[in-house]
C-alpha positions as a LaTeX table, in Angstrom:
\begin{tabular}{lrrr}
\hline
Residue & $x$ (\AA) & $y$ (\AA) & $z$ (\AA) \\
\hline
Unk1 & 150.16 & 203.09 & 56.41 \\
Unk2 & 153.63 & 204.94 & 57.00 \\
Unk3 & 155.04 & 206.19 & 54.10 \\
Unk4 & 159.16 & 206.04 & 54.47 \\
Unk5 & 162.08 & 208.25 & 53.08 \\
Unk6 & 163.09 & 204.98 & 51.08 \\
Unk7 & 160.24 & 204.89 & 49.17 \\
Unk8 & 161.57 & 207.71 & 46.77 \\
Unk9 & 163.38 & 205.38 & 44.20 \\
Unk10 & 160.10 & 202.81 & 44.72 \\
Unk11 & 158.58 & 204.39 & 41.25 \\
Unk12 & 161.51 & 203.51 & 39.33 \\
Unk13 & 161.73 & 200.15 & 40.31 \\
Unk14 & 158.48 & 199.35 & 39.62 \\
Unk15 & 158.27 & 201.21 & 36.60 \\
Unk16 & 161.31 & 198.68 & 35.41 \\
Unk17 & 159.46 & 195.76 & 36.33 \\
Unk18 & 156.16 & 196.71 & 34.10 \\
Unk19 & 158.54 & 197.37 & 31.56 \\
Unk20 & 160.14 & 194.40 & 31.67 \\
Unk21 & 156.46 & 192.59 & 31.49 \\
Unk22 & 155.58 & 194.40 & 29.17 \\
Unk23 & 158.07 & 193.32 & 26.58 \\
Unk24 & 156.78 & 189.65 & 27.69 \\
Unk25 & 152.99 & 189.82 & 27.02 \\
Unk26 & 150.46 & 191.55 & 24.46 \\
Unk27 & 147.39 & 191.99 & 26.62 \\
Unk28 & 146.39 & 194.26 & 29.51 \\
Unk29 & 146.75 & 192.81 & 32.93 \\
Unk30 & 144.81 & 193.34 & 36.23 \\
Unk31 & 146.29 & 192.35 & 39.72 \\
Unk32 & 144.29 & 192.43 & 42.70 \\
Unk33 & 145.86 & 193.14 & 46.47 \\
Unk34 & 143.34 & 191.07 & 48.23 \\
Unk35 & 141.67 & 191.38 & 51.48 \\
Unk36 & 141.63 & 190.16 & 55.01 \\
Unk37 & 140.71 & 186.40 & 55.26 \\
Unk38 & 138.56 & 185.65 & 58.32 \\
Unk39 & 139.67 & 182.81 & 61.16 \\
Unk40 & 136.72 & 181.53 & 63.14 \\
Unk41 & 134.03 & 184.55 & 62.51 \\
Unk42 & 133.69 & 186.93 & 60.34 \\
Unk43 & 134.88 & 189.97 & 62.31 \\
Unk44 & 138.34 & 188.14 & 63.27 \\
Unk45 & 140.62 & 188.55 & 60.72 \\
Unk46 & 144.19 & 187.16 & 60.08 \\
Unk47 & 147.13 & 189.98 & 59.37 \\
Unk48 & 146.54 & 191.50 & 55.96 \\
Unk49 & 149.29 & 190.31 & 53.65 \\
Unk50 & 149.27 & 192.03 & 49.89 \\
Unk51 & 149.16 & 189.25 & 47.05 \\
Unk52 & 152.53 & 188.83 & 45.98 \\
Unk53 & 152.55 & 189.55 & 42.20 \\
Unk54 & 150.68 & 192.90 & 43.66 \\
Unk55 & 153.47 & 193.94 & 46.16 \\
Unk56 & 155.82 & 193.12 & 43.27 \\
Unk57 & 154.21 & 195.45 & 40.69 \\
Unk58 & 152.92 & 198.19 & 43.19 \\
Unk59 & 155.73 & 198.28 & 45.84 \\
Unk60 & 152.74 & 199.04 & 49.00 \\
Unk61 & 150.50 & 196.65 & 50.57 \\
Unk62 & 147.43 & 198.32 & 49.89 \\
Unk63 & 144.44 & 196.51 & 50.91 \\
Unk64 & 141.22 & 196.15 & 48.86 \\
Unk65 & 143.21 & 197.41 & 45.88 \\
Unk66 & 144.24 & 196.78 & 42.01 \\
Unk67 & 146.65 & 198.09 & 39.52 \\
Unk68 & 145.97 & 197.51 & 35.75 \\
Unk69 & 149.01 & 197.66 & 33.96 \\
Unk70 & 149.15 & 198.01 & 29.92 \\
Unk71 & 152.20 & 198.60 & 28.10 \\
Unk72 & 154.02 & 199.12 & 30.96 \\
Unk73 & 151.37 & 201.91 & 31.87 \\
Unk74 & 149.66 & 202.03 & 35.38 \\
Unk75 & 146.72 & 202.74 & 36.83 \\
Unk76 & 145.72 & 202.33 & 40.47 \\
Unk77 & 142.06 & 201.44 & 41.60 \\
Unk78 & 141.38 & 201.70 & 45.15 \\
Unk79 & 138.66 & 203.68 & 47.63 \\
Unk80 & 139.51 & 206.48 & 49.97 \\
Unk81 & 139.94 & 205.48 & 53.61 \\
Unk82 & 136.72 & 205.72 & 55.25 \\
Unk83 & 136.66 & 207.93 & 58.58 \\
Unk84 & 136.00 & 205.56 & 60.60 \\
Unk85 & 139.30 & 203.44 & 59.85 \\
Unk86 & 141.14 & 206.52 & 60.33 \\
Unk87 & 139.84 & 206.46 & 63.86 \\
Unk88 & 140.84 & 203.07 & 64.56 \\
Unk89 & 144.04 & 202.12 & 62.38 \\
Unk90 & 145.32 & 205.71 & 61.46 \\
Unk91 & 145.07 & 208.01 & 58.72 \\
Unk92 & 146.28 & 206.64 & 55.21 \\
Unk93 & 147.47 & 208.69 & 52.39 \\
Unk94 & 145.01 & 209.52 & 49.63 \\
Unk95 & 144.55 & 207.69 & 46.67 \\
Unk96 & 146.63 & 210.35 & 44.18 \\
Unk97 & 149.52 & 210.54 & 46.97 \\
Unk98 & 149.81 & 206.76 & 46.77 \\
Unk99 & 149.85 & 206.74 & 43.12 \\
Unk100 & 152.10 & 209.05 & 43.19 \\
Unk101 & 154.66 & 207.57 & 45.43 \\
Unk102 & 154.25 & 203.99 & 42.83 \\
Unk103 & 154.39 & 205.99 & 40.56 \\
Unk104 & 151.14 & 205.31 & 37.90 \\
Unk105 & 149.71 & 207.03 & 35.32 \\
Unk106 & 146.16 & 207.31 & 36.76 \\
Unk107 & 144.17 & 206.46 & 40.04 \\
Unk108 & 140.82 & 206.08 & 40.13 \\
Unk109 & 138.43 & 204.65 & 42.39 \\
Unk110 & 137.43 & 201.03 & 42.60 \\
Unk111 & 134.19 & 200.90 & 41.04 \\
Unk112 & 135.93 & 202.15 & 37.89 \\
Unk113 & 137.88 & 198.80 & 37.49 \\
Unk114 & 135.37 & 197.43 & 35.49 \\
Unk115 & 136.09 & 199.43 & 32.50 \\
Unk116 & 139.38 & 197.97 & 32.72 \\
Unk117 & 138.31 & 194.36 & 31.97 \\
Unk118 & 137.99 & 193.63 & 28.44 \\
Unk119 & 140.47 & 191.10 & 27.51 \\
Unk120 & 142.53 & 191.12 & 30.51 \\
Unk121 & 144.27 & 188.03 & 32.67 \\
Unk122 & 144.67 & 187.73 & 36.05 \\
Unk123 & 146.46 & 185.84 & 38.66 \\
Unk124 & 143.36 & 184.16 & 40.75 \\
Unk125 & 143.66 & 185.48 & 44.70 \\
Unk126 & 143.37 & 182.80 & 47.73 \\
Unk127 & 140.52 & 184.21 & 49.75 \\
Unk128 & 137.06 & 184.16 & 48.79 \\
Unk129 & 135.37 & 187.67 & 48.46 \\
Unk130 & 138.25 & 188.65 & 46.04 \\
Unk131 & 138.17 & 185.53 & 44.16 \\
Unk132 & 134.65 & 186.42 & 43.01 \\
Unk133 & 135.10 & 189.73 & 41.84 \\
Unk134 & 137.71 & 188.78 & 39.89 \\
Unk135 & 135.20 & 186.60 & 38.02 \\
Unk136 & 132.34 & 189.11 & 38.18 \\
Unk137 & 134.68 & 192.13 & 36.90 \\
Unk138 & 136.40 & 189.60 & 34.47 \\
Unk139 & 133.11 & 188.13 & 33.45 \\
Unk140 & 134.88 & 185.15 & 32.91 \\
Unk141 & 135.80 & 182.25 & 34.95 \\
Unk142 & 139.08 & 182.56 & 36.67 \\
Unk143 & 140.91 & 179.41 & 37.29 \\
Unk144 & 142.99 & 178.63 & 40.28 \\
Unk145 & 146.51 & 180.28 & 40.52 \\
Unk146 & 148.23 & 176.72 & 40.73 \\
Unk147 & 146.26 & 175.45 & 37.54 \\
Unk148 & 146.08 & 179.00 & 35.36 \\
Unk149 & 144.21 & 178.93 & 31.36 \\
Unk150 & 144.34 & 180.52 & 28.07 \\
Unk151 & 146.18 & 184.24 & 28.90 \\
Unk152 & 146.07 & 183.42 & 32.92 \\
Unk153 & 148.64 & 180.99 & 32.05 \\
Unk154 & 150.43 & 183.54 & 29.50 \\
Unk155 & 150.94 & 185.89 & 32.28 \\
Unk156 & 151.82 & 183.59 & 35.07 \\
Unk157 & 155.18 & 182.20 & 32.58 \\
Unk158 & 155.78 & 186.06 & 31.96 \\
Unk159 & 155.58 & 187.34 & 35.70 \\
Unk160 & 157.62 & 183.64 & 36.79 \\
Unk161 & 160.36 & 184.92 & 33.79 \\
Unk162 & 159.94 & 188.42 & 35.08 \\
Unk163 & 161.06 & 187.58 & 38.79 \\
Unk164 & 163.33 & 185.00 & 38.29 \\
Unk165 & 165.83 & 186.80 & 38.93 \\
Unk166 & 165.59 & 189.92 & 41.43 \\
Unk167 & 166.68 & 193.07 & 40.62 \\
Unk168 & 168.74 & 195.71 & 42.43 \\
Unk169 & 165.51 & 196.62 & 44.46 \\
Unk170 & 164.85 & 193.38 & 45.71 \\
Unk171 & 167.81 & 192.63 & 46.74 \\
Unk172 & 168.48 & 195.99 & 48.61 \\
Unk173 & 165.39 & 194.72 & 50.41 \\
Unk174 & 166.54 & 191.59 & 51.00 \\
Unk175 & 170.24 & 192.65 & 52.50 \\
Unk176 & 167.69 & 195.71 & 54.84 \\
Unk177 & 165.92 & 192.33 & 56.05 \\
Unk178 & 169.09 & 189.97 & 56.78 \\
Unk179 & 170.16 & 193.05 & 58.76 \\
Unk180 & 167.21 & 193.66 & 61.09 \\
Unk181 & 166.67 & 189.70 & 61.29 \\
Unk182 & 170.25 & 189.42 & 63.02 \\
Unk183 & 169.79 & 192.36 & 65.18 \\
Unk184 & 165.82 & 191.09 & 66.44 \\
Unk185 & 167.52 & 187.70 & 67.05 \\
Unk186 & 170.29 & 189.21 & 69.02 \\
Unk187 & 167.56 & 191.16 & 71.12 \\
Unk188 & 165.62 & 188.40 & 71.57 \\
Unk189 & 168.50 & 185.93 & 73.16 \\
Unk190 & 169.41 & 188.84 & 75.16 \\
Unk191 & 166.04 & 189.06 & 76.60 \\
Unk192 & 166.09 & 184.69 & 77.33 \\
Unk193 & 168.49 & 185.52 & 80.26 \\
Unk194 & 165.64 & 187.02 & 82.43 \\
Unk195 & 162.50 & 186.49 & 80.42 \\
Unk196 & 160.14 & 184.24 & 82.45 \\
Unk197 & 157.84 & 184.20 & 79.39 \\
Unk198 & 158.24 & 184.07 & 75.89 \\
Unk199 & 156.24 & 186.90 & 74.99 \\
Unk200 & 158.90 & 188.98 & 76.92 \\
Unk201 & 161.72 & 187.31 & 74.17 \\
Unk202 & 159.13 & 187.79 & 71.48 \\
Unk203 & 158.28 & 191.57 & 72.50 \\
Unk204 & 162.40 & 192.41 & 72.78 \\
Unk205 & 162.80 & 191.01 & 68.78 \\
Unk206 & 159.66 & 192.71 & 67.86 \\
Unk207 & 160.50 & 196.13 & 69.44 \\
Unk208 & 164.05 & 195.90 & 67.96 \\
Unk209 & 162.33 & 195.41 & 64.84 \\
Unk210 & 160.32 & 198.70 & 65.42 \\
Unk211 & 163.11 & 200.66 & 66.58 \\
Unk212 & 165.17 & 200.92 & 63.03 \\
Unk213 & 161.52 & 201.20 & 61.58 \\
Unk214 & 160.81 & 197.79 & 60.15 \\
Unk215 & 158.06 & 196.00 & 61.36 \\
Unk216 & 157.98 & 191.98 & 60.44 \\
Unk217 & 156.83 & 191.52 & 56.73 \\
Unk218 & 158.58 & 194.75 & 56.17 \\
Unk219 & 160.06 & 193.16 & 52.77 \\
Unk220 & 157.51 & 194.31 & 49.95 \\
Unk221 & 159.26 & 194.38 & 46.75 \\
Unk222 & 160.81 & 191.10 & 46.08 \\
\hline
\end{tabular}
């Protein structure tokens, strides 16, 4: 994962938007990232994409991750990148640069979430694997995100109320996105006058997109 000069006012964004939770809810909250879901085996994966209420609250799609946020306090959970990822994906940041650039309180590795638990709510994650440990750390069941219970429910009304309208981060994001959008879809009908295939139309937006620096799904806090 790159980390980008824009990411400097990231921490004070985010540490608005636990604030602003915070003054909407009276119990501790953990939000998992998720993982990769698999298509037709187990070693094909789709694109990672971060849960949103995660991207929201920690500004980076981390993978395999959780924050636990308590009176508008933060603490990151996540492993260190193994070597052999490194090898094939490239080198991430370590766990305390990470938290430092989201700016939370603590970071600690994943095994530690469970001492987290005790009456905390959750929003439940799509894909399987994560969907379970939520229940095992929770040691509770954990209903589906589009029918939420008891303090699930609580926090889905606060985070809804929370992000119902976006703030100035968001929308900075939002305008950075328009902008890229118009010049990958200027790039791409450029490219239709010779392409003879549409991966040539699709590789001219994309590599527009790369050239300012934002890949597609670039948009992370809104």
């Amino acid at each position: 994962m790159e980390i980008h000069s824009d990411y400097s006012s990231l921490a004070t964004t985010l540490r608005t938007r636990r604030q602003r939770l915070a003054e909407k809810i009276a119990f501790p909250v953990i939000l998992w990232s998720g993982g990769s879901s698999s298509r037709n085996f187990p070693a094909n994966h789709y694109p990672f994409r971060a849960s949103s209420h995660f991207l929201y609250f920690a500004g980076l799609p981390l993978k395999n991750a959780a924050i636990f946020l308590d009176g508008g306090r933060l603490e990151l959970f996540m492993d260190e990148d193994s070597a052999e990822n490194a090898l094939w994906h490239g080198e991430m940041p370590k766990r305390e640069e990470i938290a430092q650039i989201i700016g939370a309180d603590a970071a600690f590795p994943l095994s530690a979430l469970p001492t987290r638990a005790t009456g905390a709510a959750t929003i439940a994650l799509q894909d399987a694997s994560t969907y379970q440990q939520q229940a095992d750390i929770l040691n509770r069941s954990v209903t589906p995100s589009y029918t939420p219970e008891g303090i699930d429910r609580d926090l889905a009304k606060a985070i809804a109320s929370v992000r119902l309208c976006h703030d100035a981060g968001a929308i900075s994001e939002l305008r950075q996105a328009a902008a890229v959008t118009i010049e990958a879809h200027k790039a791409g009908m450029g490219a239709a006058r010779t392409a003879k295939q549409e991966a040539a139309v699709r590789g001219a937006m994309e590599g527009r997109g790369g050239s300012v620096g934002i890949g597609w799904l670039r948009v992370r806090i809104c």
